[in-house]
Tab-separated table of C-alpha atoms in Angstrom:
chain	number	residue	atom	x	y	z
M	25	UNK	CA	191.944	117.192	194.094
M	26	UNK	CA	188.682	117.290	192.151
M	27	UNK	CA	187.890	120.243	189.825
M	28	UNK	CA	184.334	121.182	187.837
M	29	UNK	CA	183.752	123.168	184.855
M	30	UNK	CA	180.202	124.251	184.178
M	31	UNK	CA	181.197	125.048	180.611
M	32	UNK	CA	178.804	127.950	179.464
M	33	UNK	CA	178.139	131.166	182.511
M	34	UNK	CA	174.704	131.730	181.009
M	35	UNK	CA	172.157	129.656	178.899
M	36	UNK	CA	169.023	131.816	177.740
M	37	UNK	CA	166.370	129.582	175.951
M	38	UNK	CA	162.288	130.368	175.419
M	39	UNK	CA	159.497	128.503	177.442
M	40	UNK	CA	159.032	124.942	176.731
M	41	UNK	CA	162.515	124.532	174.686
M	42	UNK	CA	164.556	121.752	175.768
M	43	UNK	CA	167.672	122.910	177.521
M	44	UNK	CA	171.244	120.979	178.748
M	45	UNK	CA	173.789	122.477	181.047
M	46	UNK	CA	177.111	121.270	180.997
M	47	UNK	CA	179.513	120.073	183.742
M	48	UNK	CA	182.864	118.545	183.464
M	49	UNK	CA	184.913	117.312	186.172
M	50	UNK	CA	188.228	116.524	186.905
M	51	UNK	CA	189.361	113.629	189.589
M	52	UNK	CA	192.311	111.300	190.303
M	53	UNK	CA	189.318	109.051	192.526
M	54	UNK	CA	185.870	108.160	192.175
M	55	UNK	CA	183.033	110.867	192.711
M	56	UNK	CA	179.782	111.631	193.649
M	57	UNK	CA	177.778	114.176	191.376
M	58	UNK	CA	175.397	116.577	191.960
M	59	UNK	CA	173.290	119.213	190.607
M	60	UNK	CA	172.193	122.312	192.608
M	61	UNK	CA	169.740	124.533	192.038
M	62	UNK	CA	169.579	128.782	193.150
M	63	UNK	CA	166.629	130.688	193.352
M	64	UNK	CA	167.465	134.327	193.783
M	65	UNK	CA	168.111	134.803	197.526
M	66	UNK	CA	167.778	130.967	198.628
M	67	UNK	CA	170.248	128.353	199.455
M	68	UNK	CA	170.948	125.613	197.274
M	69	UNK	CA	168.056	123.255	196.746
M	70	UNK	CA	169.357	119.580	195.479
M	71	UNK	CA	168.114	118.647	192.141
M	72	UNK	CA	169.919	115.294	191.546
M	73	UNK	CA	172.831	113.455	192.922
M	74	UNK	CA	174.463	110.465	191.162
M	75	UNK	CA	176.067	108.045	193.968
M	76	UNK	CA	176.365	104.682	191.836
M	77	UNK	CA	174.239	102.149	189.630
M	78	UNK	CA	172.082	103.770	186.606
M	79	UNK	CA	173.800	106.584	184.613
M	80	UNK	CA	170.992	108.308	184.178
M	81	UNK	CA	168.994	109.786	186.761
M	82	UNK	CA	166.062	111.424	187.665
M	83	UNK	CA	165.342	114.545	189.715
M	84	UNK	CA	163.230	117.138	190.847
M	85	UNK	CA	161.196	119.290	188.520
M	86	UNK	CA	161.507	117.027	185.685
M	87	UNK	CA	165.193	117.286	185.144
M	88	UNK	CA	167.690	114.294	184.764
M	89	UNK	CA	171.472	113.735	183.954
M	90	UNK	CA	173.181	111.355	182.535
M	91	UNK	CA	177.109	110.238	183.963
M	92	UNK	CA	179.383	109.751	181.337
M	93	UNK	CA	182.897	108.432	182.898
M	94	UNK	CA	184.649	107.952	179.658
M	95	UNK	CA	183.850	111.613	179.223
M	96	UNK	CA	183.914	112.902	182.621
M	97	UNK	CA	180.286	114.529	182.247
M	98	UNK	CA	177.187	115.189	184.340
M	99	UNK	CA	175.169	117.241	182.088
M	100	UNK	CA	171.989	118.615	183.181
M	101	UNK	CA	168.730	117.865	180.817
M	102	UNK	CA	165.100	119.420	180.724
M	103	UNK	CA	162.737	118.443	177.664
M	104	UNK	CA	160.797	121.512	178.201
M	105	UNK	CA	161.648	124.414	180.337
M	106	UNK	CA	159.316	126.733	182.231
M	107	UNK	CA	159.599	130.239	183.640
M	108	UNK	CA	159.326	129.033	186.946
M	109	UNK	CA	162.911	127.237	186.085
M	110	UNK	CA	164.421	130.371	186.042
M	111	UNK	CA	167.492	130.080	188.681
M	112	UNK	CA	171.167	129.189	188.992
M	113	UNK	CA	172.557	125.860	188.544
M	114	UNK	CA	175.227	124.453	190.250
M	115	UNK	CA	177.361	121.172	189.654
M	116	UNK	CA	179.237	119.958	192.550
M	117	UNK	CA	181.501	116.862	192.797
M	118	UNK	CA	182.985	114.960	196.228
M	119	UNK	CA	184.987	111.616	196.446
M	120	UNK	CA	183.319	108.730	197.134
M	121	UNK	CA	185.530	107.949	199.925
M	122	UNK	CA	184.259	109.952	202.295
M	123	UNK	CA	187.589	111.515	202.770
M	124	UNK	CA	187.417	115.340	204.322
M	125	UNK	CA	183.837	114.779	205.215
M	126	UNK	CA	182.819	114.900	201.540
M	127	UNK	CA	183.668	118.020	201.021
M	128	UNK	CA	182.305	119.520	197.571
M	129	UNK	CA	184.239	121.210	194.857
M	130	UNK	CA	181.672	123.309	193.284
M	131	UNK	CA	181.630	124.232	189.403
M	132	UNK	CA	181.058	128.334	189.075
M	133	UNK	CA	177.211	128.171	188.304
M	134	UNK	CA	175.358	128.540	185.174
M	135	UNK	CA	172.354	130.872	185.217
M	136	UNK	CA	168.950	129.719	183.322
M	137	UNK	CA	166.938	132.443	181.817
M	138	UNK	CA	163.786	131.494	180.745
M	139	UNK	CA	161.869	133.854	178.725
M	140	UNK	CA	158.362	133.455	177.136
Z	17	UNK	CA	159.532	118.033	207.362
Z	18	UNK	CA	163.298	117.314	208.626
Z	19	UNK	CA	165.055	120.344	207.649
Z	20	UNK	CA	168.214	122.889	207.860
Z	21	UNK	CA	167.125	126.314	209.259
Z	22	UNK	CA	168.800	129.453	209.261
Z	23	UNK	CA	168.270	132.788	211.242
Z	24	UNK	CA	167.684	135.271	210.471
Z	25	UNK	CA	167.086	135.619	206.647
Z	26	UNK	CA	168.391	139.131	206.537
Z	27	UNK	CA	170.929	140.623	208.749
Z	28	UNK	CA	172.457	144.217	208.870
Z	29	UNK	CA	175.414	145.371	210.542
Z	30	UNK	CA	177.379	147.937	210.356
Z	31	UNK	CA	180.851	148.358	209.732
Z	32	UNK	CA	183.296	146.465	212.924
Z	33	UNK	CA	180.029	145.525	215.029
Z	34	UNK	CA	180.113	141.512	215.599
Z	35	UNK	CA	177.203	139.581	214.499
Z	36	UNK	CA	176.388	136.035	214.821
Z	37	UNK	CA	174.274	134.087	212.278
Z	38	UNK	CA	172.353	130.811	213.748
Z	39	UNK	CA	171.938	127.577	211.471
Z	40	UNK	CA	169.756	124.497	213.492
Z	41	UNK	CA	168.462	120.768	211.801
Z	42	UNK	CA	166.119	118.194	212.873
Z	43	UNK	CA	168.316	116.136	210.313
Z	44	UNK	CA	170.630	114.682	213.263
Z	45	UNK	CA	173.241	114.872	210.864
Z	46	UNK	CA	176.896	114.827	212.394
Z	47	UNK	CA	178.514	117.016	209.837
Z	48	UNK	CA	177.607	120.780	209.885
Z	49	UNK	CA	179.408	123.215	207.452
Z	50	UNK	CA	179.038	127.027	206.867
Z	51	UNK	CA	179.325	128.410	203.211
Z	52	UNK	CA	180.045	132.532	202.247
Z	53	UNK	CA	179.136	133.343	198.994
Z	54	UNK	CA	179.119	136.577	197.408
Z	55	UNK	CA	177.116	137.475	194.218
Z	56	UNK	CA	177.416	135.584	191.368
Z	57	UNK	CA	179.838	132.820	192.294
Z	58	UNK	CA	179.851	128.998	193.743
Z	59	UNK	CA	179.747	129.136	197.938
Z	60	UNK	CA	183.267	129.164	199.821
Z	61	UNK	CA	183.541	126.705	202.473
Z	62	UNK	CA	184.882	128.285	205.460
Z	63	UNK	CA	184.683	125.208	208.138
Z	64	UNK	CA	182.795	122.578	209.193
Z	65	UNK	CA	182.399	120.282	212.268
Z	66	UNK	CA	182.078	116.813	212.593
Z	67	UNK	CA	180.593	115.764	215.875
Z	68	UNK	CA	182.596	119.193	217.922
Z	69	UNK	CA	185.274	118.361	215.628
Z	70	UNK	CA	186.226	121.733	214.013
Z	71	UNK	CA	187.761	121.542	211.100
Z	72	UNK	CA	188.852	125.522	209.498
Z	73	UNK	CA	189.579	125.558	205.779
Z	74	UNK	CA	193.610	127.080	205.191
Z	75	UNK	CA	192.128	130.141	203.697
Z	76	UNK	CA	189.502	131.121	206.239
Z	77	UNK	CA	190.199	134.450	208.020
Z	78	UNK	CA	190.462	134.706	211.557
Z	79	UNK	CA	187.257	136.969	211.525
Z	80	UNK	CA	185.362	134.141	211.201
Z	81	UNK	CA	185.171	131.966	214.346
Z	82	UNK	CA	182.028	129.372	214.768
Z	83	UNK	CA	180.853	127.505	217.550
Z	84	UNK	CA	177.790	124.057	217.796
Z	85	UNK	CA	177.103	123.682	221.312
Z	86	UNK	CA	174.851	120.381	220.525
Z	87	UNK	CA	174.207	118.448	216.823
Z	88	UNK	CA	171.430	120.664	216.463
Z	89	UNK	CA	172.750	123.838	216.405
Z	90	UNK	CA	175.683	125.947	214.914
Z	91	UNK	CA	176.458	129.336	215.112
Z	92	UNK	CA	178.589	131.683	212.665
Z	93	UNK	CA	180.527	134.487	214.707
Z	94	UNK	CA	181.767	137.414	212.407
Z	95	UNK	CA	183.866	139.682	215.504
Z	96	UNK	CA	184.622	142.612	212.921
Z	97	UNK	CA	182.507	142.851	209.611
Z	98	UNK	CA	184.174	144.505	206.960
Z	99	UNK	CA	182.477	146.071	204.039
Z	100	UNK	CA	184.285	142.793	201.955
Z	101	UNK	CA	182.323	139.984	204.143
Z	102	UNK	CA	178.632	141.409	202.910
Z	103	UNK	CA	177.776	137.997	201.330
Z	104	UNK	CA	175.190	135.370	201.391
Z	105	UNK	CA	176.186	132.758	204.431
Z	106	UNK	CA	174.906	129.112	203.929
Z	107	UNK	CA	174.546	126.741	206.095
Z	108	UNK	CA	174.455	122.977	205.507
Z	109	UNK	CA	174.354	119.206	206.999
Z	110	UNK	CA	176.048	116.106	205.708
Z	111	UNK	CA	173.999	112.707	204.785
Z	112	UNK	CA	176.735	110.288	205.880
Z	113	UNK	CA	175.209	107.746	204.350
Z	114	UNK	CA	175.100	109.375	200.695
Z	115	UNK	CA	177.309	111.974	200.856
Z	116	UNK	CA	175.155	114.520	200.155
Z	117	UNK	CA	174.863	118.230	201.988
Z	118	UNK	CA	171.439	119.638	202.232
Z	119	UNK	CA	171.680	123.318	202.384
Z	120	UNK	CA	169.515	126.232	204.644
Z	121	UNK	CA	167.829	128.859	202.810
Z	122	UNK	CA	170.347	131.334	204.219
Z	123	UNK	CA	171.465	134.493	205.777
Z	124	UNK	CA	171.836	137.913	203.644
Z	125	UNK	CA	174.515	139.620	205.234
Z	126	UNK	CA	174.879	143.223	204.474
Z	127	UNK	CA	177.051	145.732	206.239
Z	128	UNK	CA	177.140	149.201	206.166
């Protein structure tokens, strides 16, 4: 079984501050990775997946993560924040395998404010 | 744009009437799944299909019954909302290829 911590529930930073959310998983198996972003009364929009190849890569909106095995990380990076990035963040992990029709284990969200 | 749609955006019900919440994609994707999640906290699967497969997670009540008469479409049948099951319901499809679920924009359930 795979398990995700998003480490910190809330992250308030000011406009145009760089800004990392954390995620740690757990896995006995190799994983995808993903990061999820919540508007207020939206689904889930995907921001970034990491399947193989690079560790670092590049999403939407000018984020990126890097994958850090020996450290079981998928942190979330933005070099400068705006308002609009306001939203909450979810990091989500499935095996590689395919196994149970990649289900994802989600991490508990961490919400962005964004103030000016 | 290929896409996951879901219908309506807002739904209210009261308290024991059944409701049914439609999800359709122009994704052909094989793998549909349908997501509660209540405020503040990661979505709950509840099932998902492959193909007509249906596959109901242990801890799924037996309020919540679903049905995909084609790859397009799925449907979410709730025969006896409870005050408990006013949640946001997400619907997604499966990427095979990536293993990656693109999500609906959702339906806000509330019941009164």
């Amino acid at each position: 079984a795979q398990s995700v911590t998003q480490l910190d529930s809330q992250v308030p930073v000011f406009e145009e501050a760089p800004v990392e959310l954390r995620c740690n998983y757990s896995s006995s198996v190799s994983v995808y990775l993903f990061w999820y972003v919540q508007y207020p009364n939206q689904g889930l929009q995907l921001l970034l997946k990491y399947l193989s190849g690079s560790t670092l890569v590049k999403g939407i909106n000018g984020f990126e993560a890097e994958f850090n095995k020996s450290q079981t990380s998928f942190h979330l990076r933005k070099p400068s924040v705006h308002i609009s990035d306001t939203a909450e963040y979810f990091c989500a992990v499935t095996k590689n395998s395919g196994g149970s029709n990649y289900k994802l284990t989600f991490g508990k969200g961490t919400l962005l404010t964004v103030n000016p | 744009d290929a896409m996951v749609i879901q219908n309506p955006r807002y739904q209210v019900t009261q308290f024991g009437k059944p409701v049914t919440l439609s999800c359709s994609q122009t994704l052909n994707h094989n793998v549909m799944y349908w997501y509660q999640q209540k405020s503040s906290q990661a979505p709950k699967l509840l099932f998902h299909y492959y193909d007509k497969d249906f596959n109901n997670e242990a801890d799924t009540p037996d309020n919540f019954q679903s049905r995909r008469p084609n790859t397009s479409f799925c449907f979410l049948d709730i025969r006896s909302p409870g005050l408990g099951d006013a949640a946001m319901y997400l619907c997604a499809t499966l990427s095979g290829a990536t293993g990656t679920q693109y999500f609906g924009p959702g339906t806000r359930l509330t019941v009164l």
